[in-house]
PDB file of C-alpha atoms in Angstrom:
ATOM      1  CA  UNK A 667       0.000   0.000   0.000  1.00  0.00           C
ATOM      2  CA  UNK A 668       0.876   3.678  -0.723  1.00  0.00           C
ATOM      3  CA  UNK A 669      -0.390   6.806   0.506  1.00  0.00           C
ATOM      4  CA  UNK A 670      -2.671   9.481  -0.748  1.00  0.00           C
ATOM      5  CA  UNK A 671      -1.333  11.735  -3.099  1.00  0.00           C
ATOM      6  CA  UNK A 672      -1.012  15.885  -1.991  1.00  0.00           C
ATOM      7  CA  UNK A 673      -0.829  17.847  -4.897  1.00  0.00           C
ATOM      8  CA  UNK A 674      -0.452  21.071  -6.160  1.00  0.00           C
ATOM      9  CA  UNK A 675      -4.103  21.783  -7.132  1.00  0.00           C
ATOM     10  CA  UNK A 676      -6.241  24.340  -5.097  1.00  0.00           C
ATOM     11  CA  UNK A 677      -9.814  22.259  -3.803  1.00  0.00           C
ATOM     12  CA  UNK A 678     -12.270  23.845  -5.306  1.00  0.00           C
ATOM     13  CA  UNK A 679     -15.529  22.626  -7.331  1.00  0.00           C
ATOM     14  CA  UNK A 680     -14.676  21.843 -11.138  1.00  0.00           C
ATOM     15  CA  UNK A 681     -16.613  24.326 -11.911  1.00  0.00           C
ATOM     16  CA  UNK A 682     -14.820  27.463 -10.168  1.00  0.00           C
ATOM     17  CA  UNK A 683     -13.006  30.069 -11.745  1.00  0.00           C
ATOM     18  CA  UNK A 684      -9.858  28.830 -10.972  1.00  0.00           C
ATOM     19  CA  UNK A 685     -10.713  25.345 -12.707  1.00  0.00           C
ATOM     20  CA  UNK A 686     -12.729  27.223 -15.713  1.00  0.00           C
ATOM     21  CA  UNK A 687      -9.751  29.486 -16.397  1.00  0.00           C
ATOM     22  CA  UNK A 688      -7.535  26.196 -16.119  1.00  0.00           C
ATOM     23  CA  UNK A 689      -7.776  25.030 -19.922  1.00  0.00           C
ATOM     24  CA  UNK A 690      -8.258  21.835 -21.456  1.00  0.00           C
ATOM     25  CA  UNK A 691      -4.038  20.618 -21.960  1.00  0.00           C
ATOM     26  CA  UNK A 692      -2.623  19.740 -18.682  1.00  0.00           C
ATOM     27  CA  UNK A 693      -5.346  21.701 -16.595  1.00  0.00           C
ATOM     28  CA  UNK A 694      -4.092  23.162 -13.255  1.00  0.00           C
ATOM     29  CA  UNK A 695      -6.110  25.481 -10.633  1.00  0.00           C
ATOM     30  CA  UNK A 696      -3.257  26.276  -8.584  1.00  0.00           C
ATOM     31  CA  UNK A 697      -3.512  29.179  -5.809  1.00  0.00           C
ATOM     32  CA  UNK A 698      -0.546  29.959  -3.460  1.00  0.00           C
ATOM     33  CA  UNK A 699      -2.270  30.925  -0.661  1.00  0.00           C
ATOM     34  CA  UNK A 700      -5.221  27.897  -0.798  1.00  0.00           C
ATOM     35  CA  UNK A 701      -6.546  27.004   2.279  1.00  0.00           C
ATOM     36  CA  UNK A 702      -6.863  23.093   1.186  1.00  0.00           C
ATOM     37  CA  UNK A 703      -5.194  21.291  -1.827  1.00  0.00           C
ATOM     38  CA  UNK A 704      -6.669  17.975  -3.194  1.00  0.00           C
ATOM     39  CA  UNK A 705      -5.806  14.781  -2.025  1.00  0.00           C
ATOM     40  CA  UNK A 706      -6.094  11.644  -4.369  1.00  0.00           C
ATOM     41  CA  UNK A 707      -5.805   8.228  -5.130  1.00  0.00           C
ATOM     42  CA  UNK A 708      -5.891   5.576  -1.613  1.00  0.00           C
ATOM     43  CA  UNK A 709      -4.040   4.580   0.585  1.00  0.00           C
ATOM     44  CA  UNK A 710      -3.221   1.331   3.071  1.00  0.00           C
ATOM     45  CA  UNK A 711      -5.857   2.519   5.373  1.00  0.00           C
ATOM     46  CA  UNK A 712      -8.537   2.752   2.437  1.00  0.00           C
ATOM     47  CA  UNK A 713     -11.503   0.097   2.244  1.00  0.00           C
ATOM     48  CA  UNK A 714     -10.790  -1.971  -0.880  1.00  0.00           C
ATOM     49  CA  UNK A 715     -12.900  -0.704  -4.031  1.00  0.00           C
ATOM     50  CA  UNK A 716     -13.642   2.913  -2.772  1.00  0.00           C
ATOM     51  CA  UNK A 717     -10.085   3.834  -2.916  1.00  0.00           C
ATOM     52  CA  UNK A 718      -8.925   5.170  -6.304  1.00  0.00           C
ATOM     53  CA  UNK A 719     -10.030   8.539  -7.561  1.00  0.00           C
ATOM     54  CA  UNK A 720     -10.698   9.750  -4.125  1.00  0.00           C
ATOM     55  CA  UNK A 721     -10.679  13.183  -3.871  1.00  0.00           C
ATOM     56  CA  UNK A 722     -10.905  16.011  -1.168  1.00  0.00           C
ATOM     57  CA  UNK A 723      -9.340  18.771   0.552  1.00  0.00           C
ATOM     58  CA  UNK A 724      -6.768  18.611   2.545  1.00  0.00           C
ATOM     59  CA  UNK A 725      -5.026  21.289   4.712  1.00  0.00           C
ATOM     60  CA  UNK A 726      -0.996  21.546   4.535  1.00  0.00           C
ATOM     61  CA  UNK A 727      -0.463  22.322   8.672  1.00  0.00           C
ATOM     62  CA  UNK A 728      -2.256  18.528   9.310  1.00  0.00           C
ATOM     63  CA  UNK A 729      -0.204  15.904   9.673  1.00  0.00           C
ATOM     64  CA  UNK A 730      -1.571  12.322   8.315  1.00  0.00           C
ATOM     65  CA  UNK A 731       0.665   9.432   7.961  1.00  0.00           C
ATOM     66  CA  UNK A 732      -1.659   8.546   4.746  1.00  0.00           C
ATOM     67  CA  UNK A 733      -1.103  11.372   3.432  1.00  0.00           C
ATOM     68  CA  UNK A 734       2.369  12.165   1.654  1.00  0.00           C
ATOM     69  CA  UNK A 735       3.434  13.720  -2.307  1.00  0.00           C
ATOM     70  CA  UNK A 736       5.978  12.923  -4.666  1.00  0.00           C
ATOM     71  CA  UNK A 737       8.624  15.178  -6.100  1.00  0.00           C
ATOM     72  CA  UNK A 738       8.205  15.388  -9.784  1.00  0.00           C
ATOM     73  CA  UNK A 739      11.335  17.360 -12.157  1.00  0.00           C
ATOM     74  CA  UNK A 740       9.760  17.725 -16.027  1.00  0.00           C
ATOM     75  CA  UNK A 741      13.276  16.982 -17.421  1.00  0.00           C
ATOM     76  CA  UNK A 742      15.619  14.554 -15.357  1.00  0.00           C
ATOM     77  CA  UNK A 743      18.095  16.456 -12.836  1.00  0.00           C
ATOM     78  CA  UNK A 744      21.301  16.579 -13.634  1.00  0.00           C
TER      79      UNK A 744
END
C-alpha cells in the first residue's frame, strides 16, 4: 500500500473560476495561498474498491501518515 497523493491543485468545485480558467491541456487550478489542496488516489488505510479517484481537501499544517506527495522534475536532474 501507498499513501494518498497531496498535490499542487487548489480544492475547489470543477466548476470554479480557478478550474474554468484552467484550460483543457494539462489543466491546473493552482492558488498559493489555498486554504486546502486535493488529495487523491488511496491509501493502506482505504476500504478496498472505494479507494482510487478519491478526492478532497486537505489542509498543509495537518499531519496524516496517509497522506504524503511525490517530487516530480519535467526533465531529469542533472
Amino acid at each position: 500500500g501507498g499513501v494518498h497523493e497531496w498535490v499542487l491543485d487548489a480544492f475547489h468545485a470543477y466548476d470554479s473560476p480557478c478550474w474554468r480558467a484552467a484550460g483543457v491541456v494539462e489543466p491546473a487550478c493552482i492558488e498559493r495561498d489555498a486554504p486546502e489542496n486535493i488529495v487523491r488516489g488511496g491509501s493502506f488505510g482505504s476500504s478496498a474498491g472505494g479507494s482510487a479517484g478519491v478526492f478532497r481537501g486537505h489542509h498543509g499544517g495537518l499531519f496524516s501518515a496517509r497522506v504524503g506527495l511525490r517530487c516530480v522534475y519535467r526533465e531529469a536532474p542533472p
